[in-house]
XYZ file of C-alpha atoms in Angstrom:
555
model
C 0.000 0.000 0.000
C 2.585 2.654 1.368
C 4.521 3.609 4.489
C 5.744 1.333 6.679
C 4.794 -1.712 4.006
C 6.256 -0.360 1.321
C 9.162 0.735 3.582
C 9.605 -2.999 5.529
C 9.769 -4.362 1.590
C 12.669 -1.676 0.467
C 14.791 -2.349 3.449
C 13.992 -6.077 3.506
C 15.530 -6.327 -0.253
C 17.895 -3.424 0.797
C 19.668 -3.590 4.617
C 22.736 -6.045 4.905
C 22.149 -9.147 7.225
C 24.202 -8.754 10.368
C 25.209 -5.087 9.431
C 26.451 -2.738 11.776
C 23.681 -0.474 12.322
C 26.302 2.694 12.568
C 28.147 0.945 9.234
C 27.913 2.179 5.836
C 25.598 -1.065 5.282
C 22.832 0.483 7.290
C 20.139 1.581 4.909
C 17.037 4.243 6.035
C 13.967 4.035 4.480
C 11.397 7.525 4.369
C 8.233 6.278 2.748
C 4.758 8.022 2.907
C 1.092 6.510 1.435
C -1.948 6.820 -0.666
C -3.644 9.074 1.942
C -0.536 11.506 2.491
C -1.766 14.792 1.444
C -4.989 14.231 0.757
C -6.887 13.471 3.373
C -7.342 15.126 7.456
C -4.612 13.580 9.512
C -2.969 11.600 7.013
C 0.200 13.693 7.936
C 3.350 10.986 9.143
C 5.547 10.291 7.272
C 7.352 6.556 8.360
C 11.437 6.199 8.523
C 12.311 2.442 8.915
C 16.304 1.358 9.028
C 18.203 -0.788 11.579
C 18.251 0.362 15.345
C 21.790 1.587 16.930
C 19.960 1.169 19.986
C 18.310 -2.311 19.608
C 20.709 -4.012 17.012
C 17.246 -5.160 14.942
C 14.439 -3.838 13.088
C 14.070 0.249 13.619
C 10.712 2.429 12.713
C 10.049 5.915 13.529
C 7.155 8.083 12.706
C 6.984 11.873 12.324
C 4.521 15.012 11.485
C 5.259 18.170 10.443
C 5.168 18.976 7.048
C 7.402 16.583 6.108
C 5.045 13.963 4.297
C 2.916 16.648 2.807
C 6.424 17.741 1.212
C 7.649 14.427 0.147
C 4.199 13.718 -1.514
C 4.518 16.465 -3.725
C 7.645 15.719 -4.904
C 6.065 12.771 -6.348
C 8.293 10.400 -4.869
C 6.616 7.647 -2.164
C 10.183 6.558 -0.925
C 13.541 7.175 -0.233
C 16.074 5.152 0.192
C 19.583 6.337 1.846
C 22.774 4.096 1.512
C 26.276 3.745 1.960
C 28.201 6.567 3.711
C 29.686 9.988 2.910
C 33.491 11.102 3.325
C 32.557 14.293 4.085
C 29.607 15.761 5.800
C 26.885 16.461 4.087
C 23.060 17.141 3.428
C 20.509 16.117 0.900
C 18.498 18.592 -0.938
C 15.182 16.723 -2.323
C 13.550 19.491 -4.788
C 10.765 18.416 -6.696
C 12.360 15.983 -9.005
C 15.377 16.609 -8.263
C 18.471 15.344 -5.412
C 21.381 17.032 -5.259
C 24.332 16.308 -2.307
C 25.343 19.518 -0.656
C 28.363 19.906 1.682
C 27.981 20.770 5.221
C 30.280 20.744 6.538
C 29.946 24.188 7.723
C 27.285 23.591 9.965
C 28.589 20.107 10.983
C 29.146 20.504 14.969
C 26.580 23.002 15.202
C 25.164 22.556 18.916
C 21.611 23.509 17.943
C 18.959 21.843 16.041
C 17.383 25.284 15.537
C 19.857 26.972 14.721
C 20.727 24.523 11.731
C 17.112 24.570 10.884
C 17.588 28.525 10.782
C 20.755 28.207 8.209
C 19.008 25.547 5.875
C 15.895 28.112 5.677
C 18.176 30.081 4.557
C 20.259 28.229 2.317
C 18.060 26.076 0.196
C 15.055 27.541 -2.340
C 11.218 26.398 -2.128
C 9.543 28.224 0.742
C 6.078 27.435 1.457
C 6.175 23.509 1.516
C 9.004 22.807 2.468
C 10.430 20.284 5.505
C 13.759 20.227 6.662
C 15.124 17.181 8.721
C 18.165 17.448 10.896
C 20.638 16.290 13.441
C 22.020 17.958 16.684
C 25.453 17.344 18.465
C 23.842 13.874 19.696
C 23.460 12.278 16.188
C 26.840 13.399 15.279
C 28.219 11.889 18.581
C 26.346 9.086 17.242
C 23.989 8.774 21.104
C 22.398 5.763 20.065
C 19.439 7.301 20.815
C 19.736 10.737 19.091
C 16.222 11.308 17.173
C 16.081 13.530 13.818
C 14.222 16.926 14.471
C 11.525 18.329 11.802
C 10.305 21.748 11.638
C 11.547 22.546 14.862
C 8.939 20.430 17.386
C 8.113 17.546 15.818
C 11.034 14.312 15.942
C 11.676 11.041 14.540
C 11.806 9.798 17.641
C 13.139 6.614 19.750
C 15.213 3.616 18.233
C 18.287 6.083 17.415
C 17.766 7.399 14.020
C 19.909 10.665 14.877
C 22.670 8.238 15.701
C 22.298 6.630 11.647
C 22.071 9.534 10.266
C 25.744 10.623 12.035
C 27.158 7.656 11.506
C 26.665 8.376 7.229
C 27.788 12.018 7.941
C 24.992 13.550 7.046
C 23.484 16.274 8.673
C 19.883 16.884 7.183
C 17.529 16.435 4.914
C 15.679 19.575 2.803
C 12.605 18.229 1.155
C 10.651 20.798 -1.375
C 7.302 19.572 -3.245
C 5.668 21.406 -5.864
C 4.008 18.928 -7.763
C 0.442 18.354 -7.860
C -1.462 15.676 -6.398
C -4.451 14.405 -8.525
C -7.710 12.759 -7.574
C -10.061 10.747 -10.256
C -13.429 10.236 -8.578
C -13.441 13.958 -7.142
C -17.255 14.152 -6.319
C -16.511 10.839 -4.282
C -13.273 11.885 -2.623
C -15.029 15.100 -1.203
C -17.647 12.920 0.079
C -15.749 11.045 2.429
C -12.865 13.724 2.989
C -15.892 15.990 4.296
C -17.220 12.873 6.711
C -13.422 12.649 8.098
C -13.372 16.099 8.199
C -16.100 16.367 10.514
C -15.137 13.308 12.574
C -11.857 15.089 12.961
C -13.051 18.261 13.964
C -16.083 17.555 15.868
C -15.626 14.188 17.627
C -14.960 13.329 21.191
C -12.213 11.256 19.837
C -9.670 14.160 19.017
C -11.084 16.756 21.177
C -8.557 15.988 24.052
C -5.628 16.069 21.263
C -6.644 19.508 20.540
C -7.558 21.211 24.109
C -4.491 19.676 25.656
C -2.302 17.584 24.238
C -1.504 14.041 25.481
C -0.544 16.424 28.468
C -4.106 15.784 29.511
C -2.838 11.793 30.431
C -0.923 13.263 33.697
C -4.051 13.919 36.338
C -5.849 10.717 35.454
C -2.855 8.568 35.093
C -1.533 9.675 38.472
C -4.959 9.067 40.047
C -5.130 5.733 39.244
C -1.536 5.437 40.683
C -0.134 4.353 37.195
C 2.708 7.862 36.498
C 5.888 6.105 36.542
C 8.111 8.599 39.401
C 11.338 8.966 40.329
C 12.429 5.753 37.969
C 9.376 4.030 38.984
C 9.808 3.777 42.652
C 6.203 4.868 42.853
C 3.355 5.188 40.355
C 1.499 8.510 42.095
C 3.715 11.656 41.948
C 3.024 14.652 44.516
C 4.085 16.804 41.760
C 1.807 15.797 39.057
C -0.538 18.529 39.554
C 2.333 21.441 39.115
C 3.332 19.988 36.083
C -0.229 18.613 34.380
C -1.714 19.208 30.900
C -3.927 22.290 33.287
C -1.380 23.723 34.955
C 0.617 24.480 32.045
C -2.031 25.532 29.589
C -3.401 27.804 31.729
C -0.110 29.487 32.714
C 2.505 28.571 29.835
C 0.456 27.705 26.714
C 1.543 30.080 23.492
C -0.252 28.289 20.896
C -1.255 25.335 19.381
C -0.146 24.819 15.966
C -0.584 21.818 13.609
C 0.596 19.416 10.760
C -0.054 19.864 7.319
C -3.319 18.509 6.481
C -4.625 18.319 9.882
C -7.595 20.374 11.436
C -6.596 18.869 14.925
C -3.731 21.226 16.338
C -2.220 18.706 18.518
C 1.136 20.760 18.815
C 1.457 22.289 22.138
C 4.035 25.360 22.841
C 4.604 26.367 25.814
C 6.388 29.800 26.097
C 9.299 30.149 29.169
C 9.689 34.238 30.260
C 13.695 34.974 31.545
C 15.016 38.028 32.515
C 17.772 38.997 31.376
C 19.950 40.422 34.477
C 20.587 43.624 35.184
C 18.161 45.000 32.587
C 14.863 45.670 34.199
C 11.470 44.880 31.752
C 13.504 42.888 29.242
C 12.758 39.255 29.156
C 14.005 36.269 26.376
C 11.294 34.330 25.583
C 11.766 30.349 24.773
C 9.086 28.768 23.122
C 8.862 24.587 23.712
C 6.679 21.925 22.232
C 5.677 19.541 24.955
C 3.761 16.526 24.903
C 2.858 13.398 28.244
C 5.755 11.473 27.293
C 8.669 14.201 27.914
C 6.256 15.444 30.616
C 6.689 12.307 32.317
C 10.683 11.106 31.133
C 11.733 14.914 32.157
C 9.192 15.342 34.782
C 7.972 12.940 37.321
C 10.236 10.622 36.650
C 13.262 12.700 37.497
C 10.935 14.199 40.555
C 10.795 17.687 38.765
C 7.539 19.906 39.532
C 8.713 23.246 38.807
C 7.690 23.856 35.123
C 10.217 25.995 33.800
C 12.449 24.166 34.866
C 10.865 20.810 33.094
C 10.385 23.114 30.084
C 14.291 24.326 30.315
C 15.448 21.052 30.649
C 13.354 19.720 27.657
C 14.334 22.257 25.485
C 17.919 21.804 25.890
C 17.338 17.723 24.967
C 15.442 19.254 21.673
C 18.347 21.775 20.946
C 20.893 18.868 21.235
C 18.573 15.982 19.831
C 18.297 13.138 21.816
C 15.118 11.285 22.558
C 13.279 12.689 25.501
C 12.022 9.461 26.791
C 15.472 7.664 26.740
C 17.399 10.490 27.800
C 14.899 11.007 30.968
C 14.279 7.387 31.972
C 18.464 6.792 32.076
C 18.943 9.784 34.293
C 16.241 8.120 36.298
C 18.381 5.103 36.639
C 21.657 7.027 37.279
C 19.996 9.000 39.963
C 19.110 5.900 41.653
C 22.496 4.102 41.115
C 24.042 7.501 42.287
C 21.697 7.100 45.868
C 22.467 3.109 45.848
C 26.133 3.762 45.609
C 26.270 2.149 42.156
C 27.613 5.081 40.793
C 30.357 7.259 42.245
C 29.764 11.267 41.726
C 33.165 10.860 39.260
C 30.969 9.190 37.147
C 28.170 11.208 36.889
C 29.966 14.640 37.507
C 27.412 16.527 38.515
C 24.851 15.336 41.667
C 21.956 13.859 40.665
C 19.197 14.779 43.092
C 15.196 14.308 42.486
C 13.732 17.756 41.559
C 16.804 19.339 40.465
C 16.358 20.489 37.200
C 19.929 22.367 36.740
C 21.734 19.252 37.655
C 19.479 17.484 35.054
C 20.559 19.943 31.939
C 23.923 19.751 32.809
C 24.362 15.710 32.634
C 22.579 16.046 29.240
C 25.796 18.109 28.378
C 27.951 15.756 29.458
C 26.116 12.753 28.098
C 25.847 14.193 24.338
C 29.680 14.900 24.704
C 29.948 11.788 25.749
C 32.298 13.717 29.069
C 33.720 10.486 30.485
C 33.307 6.717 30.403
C 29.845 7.023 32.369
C 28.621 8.823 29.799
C 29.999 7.213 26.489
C 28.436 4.598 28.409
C 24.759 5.485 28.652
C 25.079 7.177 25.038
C 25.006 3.676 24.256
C 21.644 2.932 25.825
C 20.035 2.209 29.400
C 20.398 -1.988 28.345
C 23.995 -1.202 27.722
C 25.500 0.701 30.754
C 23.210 -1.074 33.524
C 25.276 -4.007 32.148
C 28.248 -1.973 33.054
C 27.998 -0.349 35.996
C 25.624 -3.023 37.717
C 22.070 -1.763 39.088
C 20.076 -3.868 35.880
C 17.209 -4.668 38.575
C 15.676 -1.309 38.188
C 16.968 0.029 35.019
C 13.911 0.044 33.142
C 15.099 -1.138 29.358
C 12.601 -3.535 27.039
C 14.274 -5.285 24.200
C 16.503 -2.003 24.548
C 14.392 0.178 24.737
C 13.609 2.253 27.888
C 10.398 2.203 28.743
C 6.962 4.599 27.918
C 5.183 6.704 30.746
C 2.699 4.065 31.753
C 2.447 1.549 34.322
C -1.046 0.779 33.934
C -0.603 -3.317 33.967
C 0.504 -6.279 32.163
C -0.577 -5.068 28.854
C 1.451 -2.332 28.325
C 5.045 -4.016 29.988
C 3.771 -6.613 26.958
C 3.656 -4.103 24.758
C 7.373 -3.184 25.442
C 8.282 -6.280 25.383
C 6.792 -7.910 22.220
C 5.750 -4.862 20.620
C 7.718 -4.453 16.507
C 9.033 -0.901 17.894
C 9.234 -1.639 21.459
C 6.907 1.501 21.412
C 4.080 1.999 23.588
C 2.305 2.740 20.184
C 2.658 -0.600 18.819
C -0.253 -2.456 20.211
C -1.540 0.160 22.900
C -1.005 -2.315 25.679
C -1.803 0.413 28.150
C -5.225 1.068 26.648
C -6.427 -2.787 27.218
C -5.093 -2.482 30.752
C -7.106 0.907 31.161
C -10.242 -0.909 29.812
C -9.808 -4.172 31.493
C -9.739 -1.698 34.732
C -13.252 -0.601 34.047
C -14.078 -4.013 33.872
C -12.236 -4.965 36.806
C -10.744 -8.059 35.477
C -7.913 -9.265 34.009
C -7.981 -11.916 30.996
C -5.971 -14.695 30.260
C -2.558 -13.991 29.274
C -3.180 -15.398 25.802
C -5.891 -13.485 25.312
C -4.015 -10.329 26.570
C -1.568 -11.444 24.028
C -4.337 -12.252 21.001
C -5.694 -8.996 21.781
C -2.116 -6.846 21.328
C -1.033 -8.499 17.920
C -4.852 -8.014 16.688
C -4.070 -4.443 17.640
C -1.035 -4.162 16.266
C -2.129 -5.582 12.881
C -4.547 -2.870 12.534
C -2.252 0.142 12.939
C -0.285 -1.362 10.198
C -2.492 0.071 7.820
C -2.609 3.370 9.555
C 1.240 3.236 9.056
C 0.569 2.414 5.592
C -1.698 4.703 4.553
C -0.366 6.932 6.401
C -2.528 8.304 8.900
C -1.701 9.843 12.621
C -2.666 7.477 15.344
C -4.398 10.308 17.229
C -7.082 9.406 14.028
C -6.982 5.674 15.060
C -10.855 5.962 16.290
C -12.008 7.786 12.641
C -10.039 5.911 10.425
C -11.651 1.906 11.581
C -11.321 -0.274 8.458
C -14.425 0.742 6.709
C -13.321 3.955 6.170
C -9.796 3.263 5.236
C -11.445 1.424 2.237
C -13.606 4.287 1.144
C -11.253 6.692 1.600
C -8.957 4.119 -0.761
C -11.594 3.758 -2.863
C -12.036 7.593 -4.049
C -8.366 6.916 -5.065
C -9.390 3.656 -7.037
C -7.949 1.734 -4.682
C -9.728 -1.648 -4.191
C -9.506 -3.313 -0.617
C -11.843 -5.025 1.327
C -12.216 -4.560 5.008
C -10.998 -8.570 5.355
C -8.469 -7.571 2.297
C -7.379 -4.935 4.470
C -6.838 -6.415 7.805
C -4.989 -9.345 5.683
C -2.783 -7.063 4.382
C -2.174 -5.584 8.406
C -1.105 -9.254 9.008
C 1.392 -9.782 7.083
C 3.087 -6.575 7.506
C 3.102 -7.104 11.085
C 4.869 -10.575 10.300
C 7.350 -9.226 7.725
C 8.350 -6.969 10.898
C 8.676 -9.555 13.122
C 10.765 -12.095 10.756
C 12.808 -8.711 9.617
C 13.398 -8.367 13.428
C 14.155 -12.111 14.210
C 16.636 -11.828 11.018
C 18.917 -9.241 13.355
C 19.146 -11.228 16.084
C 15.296 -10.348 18.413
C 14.283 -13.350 21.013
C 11.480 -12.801 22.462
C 11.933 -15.673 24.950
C 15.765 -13.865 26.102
C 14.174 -10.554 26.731
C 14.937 -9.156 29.911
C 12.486 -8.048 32.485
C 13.031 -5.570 34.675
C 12.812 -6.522 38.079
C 11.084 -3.565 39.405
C 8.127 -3.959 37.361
C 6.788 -6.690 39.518
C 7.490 -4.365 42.879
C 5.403 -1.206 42.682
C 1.204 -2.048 42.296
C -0.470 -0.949 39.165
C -3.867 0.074 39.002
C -4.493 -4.263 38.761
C -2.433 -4.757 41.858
C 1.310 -6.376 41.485
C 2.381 -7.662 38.510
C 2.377 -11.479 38.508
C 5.556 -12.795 36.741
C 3.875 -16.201 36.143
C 1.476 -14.280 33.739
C 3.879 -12.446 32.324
C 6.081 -15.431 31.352
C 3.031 -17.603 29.783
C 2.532 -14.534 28.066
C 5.724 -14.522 26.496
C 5.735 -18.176 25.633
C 2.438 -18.039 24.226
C 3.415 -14.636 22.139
C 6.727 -16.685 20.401
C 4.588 -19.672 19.716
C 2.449 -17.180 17.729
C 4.955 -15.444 16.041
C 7.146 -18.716 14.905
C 4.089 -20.159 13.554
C 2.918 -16.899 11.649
C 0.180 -16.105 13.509
């Protein structure tokens, strides 16, 4: 169809078995779909390529304007291979590539500021999306993302680091090229029922008034806000730095991505003084969404919002994933309190709260200052194995963990899920409903229920359509919507295709090296209650039996 199927089949016939994902054998994949630029919230764009961080299979999603831009170039994929000499970035303008050197804004600290230079540099304003690295995917941090128009990332699984590791710096995408429809009459049909869904529905009027900000209160109430590297799931300073709080006293605007009528895009705006000049203030403006609330927030033990906004504006500036970057301070804090970890390693104190001490060891970890640091630039998974303290360093498959510890379902979801992404098959969602039901099922039907799941956003992926839509865009309208395009699937066609995407993921991933049944478990999991009580390990590990037995006989 598109996306992330089209993209799993280029770097399926493409990527190197056994490569080194930082080796010129590493391939990235951009790929958008049949509903990019067309219709309301078809805005991602999907990047697919080997994870630094995980050593297998590697997908990242991003809005902006970037698949808008891509679309109109007329191009539904790119693939990037081999490596440069020198650094460089790649100009995409309408039909045309061209390699520029950059080597003049190679070591560049800021991600804005090389977004302000490309502006600049390149023709094609209006739709235009520029992708870029900081000083974290040039120090190749394994989990460095790629930052688009400013506040929206290719996030997780270490693309940043890839895109280092083949010297290049950015990507400037310019469409002008027209996109054209054949059954128009049809095509405004359903585009004005989506239209409507998207704008009037309950389902995307939280997206809109607040963000995924608006997960903090209720998450906290029902004791499932991972704090202070989950020692806790309840956090006495949720309320100082909630969804609320921070609309009512730092909200700027709310912007959106192309195509969208949603304005999901927080900014907050942070007010400093500058000394000794009375009246004068620099203002900061920040995107912020639950997940860097919680990585940078509660579970570092930070309530003071400026200084959560500070701190998360210095991991955009230097590009590294908010989520890992927050959830390994986490673990160093605790290793630091433990007596893991020595204050030579981690330079600075780490205490709870303090926000300074935070933005300081994000220096030091981007610069990789000392071995501590080149250590955990190579992932949570990697430097627990180091340094000692695995029990509570909270890494799936290599992945540190999503703000939710809401049950099983979503610890399965880290586990199992393609991306290790609490995305993949919403495991926190089933736990959340099962908790209105106040029951737990069977572990293999936990497990049915998350690969079901995780079929279906497969062709959202592929279309490509913004999860926040997943509640518009059901099956039936996927085909309609496909079907103004002439397009032919079936609802059953449909969900058969979902399948074996899912599968080509999971044998892609299996390829590299992935065992489900050696994954590690983090200890601490299984000692702080969810909203379902403890964790039971005995259901976890029939769930992960009963998950491989799926998956090696193709579900």
């Amino acid at each position: 169809m598109g996306g992330t199927g089209v993209a799993v089949q280029l770097i399926e016939e493409e990527l190197k078995e056994g490569c080194d994902p930082l080796g010129p054998d590493n391939v990235i994949v951009f790929a958008v779909g049949p509903l990019n630029g067309l219709y309301p919230m078809a805005s991602k764009v999907v990047a697919v390529f080997k994870s630094p961080l995980t050593g297998n299979y590697g997908e990242s999603h991003c809005g902006g304007r970037t698949a808008a831009a891509l679309k109109q170039t007329g191009f539904g994929a790119v693939v990037i291979k081999g490596k440069s000499d020198i650094p460089v970035y790649i100009s995409i303008n309408g039909k045309k590539c061209y390699f520029r050197d950059a080597s003049v804004i190679w070591g560049i600290r800021s991600t804005a500021t090389v977004g302000r230079i490309l502006r600049e540099a390149e023709h094609g304003a209006g739709l235009r999306s520029i992708l870029r690295i900081g000083r974290a995917g040039e120090k190749l941090v394994r989990f460095a993302c790629v930052v688009s128009e400013t506040y929206r990332h290719f996030g997780r699984l270490g693309l940043g680091a890839v895109f280092g590791s083949k010297n290049l710096k950015a990507i400037v995408i310019s469409g002008r090229g027209r996109i054209l429809v054949e059954d128009k009459r049809r095509f405004r049909e359903i585009y004005d029922e989506i239209y409507k869904k998207a704008v009037f529905s309950e389902a995307t009027k939280k997206y809109h008034e607040l963000g995924t900000s608006a997960n903090v209160r209720p998450l906290n109430f029902i004791n499932a806000l991972p704090t202070m590297n989950l020692k806790d799931g309840k956090f006495d300073g949720a309320e100082d730095i909630s969804g609320e709080t921070i609309a009512l006293s730092r909200l700027a605007r709310r912007i959106s991505c192309s195509l969208c009528p949603v304005a999901c895009i927080h900014i907050a705006a942070i007010r400093e003084p500058y000394p000794e000049e009375p009246y004068f203030y620099k203002t900061t403006f920040v995107s912020y969404d639950y997940e860097p609330i919680y990585a940078l927030g509660s579970m570092l033990g930070i309530r003071n919002i400026d200084g959560l906004l500070s701190l998360l504006h210095e991991v955009d500036n230097l590009g590294v994933d908010s989520i890992s970057t927050g959830v390994s301070l986490a673990w160093a804090t605790e290793a630091l309190e433990k007596g893991i970890l020595r204050k030579d390693d981690t330079i600075v104190e780490l205490k709870w709260g303090d926000y300074k001490s935070y933005i300081q060891s994000v220096k030091y970890l981007v610069e990789r200052k000392n071995p501590f640091y080149d250590a955990l630039a190579n992932g949570l998974e990697y430097a627990s194995s180091i340094y000692g303290g695995r029990e509570f360093a909270l890494s799936f498959g290599g992945v540190e963990m999503s703000g939710y510890h809401t049950g099983p379902g979503i610890h399965l979801t880290h586990l199992t899920g393609a991306r290790h992404h609490h995305c993949d098959s919403a495991g926190y969602s089933f736990d959340q409903l099962y908790l209105k039901e106040k029951r737990l099922p069977s572990p293999e039907s936990l497990v049915d229920s998350l690969i079901k799941e995780e079929s279906f956003r497969q062709i959202l992926s592929s279309s490509v359509v913004c999860y926040f839509g997943r509640e518009i865009y059901k099956l039936d309208t996927v085909s309609r919507a496909l079907s103004a395009l002439r397009i032919n699937y079936t609802t059953d066609g449909l969900e058969e295709l979902g399948r074996k995407i899912y599968m080509k993921k999971m044998k892609l991933k299996m390829r590299e090296g992935f065992d489900i049944k050696k994954a590690r478990i983090p200890e601490r999991i299984y000692e702080v209650p969810t909203p379902h009580g403890y964790i039971n390990s005995e259901y976890m590990e029939r769930a992960i039996s009963y998950f491989a037995r799926k998956i090696t006989e193709g579900y």
